[in-house]
PDB file of C-alpha atoms in Angstrom:
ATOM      1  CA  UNK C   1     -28.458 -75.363  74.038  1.00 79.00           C
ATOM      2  CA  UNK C   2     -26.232 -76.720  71.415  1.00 74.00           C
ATOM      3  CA  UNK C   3     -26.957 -73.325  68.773  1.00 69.00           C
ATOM      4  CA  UNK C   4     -26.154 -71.113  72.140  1.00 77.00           C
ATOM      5  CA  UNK C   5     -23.057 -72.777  72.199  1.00 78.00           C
ATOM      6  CA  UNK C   6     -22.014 -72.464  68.606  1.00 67.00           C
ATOM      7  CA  UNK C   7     -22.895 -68.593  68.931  1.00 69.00           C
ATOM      8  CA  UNK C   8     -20.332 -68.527  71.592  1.00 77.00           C
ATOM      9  CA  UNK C   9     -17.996 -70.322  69.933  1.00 69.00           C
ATOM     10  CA  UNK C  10     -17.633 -68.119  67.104  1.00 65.00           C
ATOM     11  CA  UNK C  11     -17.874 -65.325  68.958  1.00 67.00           C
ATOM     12  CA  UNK C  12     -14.610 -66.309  71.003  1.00 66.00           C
ATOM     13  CA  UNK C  13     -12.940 -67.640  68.206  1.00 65.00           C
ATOM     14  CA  UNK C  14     -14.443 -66.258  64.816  1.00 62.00           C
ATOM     15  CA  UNK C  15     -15.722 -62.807  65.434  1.00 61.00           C
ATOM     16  CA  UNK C  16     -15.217 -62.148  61.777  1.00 59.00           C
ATOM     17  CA  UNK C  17     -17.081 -65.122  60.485  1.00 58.00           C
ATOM     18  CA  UNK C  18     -19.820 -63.563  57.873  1.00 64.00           C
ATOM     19  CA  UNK C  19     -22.092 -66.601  58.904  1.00 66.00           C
ATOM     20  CA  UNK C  20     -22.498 -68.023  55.639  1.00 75.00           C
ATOM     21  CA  UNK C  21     -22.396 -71.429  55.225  1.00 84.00           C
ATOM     22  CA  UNK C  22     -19.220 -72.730  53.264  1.00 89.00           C
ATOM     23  CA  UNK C  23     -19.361 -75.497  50.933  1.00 95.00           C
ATOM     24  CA  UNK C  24     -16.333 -77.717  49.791  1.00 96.00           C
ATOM     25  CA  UNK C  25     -16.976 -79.279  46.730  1.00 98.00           C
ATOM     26  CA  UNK C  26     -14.578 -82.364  46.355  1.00 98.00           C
ATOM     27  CA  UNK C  27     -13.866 -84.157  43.108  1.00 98.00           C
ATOM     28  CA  UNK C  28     -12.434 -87.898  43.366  1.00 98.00           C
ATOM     29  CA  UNK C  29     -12.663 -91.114  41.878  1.00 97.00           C
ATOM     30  CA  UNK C  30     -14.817 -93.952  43.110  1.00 97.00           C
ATOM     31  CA  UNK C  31     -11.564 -96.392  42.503  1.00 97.00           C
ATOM     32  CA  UNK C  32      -9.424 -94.632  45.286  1.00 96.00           C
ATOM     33  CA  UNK C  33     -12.384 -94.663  47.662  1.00 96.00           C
ATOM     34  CA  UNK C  34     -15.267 -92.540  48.641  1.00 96.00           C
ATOM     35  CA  UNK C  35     -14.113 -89.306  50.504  1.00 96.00           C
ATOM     36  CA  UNK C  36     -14.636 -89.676  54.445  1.00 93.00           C
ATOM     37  CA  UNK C  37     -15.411 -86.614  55.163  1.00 92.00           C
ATOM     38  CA  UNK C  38     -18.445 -85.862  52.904  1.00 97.00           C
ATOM     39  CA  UNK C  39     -21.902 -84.913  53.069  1.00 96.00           C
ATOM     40  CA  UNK C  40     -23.338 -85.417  50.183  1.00 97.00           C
ATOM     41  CA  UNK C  41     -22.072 -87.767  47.614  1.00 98.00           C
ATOM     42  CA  UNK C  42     -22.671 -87.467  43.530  1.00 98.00           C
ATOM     43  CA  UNK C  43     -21.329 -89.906  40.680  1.00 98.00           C
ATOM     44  CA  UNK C  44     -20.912 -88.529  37.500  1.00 98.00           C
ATOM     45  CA  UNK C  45     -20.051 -91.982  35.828  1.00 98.00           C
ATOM     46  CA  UNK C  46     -23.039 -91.786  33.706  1.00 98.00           C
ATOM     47  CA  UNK C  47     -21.573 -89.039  31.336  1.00 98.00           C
ATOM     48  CA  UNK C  48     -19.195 -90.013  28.905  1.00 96.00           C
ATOM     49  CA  UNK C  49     -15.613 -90.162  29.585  1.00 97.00           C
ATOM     50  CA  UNK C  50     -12.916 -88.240  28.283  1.00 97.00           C
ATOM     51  CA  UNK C  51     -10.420 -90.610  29.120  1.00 96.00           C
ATOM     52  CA  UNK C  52     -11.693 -92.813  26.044  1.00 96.00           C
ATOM     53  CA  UNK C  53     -10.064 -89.612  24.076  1.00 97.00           C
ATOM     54  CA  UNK C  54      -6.281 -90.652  23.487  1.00 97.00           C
ATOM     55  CA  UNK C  55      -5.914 -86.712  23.513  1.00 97.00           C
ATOM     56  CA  UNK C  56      -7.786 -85.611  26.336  1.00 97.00           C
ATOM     57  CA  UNK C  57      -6.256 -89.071  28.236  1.00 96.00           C
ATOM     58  CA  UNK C  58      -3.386 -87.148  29.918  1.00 96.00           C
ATOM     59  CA  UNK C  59      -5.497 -83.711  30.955  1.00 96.00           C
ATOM     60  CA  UNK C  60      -7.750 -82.690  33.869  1.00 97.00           C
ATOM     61  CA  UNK C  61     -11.225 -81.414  33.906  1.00 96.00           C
ATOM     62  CA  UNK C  62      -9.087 -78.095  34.536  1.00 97.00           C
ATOM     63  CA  UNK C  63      -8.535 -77.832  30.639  1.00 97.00           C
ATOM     64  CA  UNK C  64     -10.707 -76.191  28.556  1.00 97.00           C
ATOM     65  CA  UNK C  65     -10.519 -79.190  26.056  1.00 97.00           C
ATOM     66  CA  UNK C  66     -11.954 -81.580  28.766  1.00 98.00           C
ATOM     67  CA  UNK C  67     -14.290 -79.162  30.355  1.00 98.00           C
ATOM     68  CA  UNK C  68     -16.226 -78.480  27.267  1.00 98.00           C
ATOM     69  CA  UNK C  69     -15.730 -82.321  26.521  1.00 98.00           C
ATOM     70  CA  UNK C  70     -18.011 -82.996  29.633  1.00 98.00           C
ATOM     71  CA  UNK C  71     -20.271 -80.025  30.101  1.00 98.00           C
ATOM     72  CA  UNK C  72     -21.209 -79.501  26.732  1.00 97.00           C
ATOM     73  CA  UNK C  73     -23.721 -81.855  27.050  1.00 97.00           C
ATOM     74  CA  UNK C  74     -27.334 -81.535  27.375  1.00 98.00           C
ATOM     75  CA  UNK C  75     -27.510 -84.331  29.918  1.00 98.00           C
ATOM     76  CA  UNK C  76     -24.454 -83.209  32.083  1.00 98.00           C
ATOM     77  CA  UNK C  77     -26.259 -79.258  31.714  1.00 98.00           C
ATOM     78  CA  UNK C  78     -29.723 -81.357  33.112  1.00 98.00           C
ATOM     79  CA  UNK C  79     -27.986 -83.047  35.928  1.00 98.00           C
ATOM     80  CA  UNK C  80     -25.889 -80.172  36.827  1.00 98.00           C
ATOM     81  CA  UNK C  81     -28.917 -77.899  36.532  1.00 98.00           C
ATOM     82  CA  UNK C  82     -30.984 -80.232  38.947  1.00 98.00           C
ATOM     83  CA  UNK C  83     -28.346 -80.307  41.231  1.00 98.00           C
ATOM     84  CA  UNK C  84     -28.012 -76.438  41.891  1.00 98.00           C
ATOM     85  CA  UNK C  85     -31.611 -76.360  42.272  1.00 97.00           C
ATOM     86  CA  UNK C  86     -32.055 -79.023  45.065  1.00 97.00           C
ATOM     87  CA  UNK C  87     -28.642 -77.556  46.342  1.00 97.00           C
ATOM     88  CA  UNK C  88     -30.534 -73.782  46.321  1.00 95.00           C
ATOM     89  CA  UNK C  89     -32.969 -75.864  48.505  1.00 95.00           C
ATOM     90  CA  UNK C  90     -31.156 -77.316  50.792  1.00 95.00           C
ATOM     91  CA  UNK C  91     -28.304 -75.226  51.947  1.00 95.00           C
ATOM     92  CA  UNK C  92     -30.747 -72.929  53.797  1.00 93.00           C
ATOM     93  CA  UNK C  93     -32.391 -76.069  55.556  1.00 94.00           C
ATOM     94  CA  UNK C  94     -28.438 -77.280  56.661  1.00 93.00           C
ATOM     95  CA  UNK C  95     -27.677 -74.216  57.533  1.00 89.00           C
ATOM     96  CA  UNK C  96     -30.869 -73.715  59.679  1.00 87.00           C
ATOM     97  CA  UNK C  97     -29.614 -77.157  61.561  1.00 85.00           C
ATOM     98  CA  UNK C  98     -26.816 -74.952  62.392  1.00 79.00           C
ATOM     99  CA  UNK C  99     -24.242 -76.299  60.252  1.00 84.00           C
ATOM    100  CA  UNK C 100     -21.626 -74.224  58.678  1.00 83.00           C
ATOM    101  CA  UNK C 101     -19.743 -75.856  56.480  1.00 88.00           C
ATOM    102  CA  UNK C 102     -20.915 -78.797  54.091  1.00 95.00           C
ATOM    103  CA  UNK C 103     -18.783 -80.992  51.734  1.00 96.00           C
ATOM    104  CA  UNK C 104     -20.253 -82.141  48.461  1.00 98.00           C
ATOM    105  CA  UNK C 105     -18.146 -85.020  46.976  1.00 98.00           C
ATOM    106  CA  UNK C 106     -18.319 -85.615  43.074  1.00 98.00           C
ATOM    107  CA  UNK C 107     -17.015 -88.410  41.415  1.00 98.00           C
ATOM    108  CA  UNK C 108     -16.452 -90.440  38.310  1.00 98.00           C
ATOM    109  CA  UNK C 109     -14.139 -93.199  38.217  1.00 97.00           C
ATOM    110  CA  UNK C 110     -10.522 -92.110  38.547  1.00 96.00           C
ATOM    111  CA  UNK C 111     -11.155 -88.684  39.563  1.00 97.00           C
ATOM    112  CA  UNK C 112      -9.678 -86.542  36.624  1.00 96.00           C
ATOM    113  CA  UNK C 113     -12.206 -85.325  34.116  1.00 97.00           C
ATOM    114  CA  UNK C 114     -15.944 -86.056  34.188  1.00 98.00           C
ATOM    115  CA  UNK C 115     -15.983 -84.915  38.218  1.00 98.00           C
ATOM    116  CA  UNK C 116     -13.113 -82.350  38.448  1.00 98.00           C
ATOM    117  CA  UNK C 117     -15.128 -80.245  35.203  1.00 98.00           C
ATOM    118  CA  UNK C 118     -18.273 -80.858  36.849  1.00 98.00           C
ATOM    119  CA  UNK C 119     -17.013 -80.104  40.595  1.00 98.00           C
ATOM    120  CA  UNK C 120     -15.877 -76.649  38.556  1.00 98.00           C
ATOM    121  CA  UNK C 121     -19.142 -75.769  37.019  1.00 98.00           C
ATOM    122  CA  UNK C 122     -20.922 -76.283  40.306  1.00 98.00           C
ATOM    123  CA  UNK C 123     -18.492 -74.559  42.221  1.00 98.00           C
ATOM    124  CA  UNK C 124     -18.818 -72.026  39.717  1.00 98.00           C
ATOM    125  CA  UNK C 125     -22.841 -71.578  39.951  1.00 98.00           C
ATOM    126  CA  UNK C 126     -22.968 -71.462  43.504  1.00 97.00           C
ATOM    127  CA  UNK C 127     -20.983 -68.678  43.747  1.00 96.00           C
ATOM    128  CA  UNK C 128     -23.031 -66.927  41.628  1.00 97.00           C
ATOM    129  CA  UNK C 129     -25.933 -67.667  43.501  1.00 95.00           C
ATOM    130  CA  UNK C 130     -24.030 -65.748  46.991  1.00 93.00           C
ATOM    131  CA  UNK C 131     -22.565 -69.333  48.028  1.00 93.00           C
ATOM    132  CA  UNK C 132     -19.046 -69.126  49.777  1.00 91.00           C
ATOM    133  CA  UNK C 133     -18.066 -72.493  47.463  1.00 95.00           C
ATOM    134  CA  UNK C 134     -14.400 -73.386  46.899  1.00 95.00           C
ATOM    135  CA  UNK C 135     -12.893 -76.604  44.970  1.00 97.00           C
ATOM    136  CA  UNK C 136     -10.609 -79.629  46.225  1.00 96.00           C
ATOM    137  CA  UNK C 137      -9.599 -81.946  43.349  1.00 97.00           C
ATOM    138  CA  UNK C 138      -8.466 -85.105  45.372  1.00 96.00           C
ATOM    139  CA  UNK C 139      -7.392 -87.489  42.437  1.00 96.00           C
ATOM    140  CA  UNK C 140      -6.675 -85.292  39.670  1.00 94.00           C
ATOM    141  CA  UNK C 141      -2.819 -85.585  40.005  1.00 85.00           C
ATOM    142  CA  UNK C 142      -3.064 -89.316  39.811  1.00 55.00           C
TER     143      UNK C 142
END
């Protein structure tokens, strides 16, 4: 069967995998196009936008300034929050399926601030949680 097959597979060609699943979480923004290769998709565009901020215009959600701009927020804290928890949910039930790696796509509208912090934090709780979770930031040199 197809789950026979996979366990071959890795053992010809990934004896060392640990068999965790691995999760990509993606930031982008909605106005380049939804990422192709994602499982789940998220839109941040309901939390207010840095880019308003003439000073936090030219950053990233990589700079402390815009990071605490967007997660110090009791609604982006309740979203993110939710999201770990229906994430610490389903990951086991994917991974059951037999899948091994999952993409998570988060985006706000040009892909620099409000997703890239939030792709960060999530990232970031995962990983405490035993999750083998690493970041892509697609639009965030735009």
């Amino acid at each position: 069967n197809v789950h026979q097959l996979k366990a071959r597979l890795i053992d010809a060609f990934a004896p060392n995998h640990d068999g965790r699943m691995h999760v990509a979480i993606e930031s982008f923004g909605f106005k380049h196009g939804l990422p192709l290769d994602a499982d789940v998709v998220m839109d941040v565009r309901f939390l207010p936008n840095p880019h308003w901020d003439p000073e936090l215009r030219p950053l990233t959600g990589l700079d402390p300034r815009v990071r605490d701009y967007v997660l110090d927020r009791d609604l982006t804290q309740q979203f993110l929050g939710r999201l770990e928890e229906m994430l610490a949910e389903l990951l086991p039930a994917y991974q059951a399926e037999g899948r091994s790696y999952l993409t998570i796509a988060i985006g706000c509208t040009g892909g620099r601030h409000r997703s890239v912090a939030c792709a960060e934090e999530l990232a970031r709780r995962l990983v405490a949680r035993g999750v083998a979770a690493k970041t892509t930031h697609r639009d965030a040199g735009d």
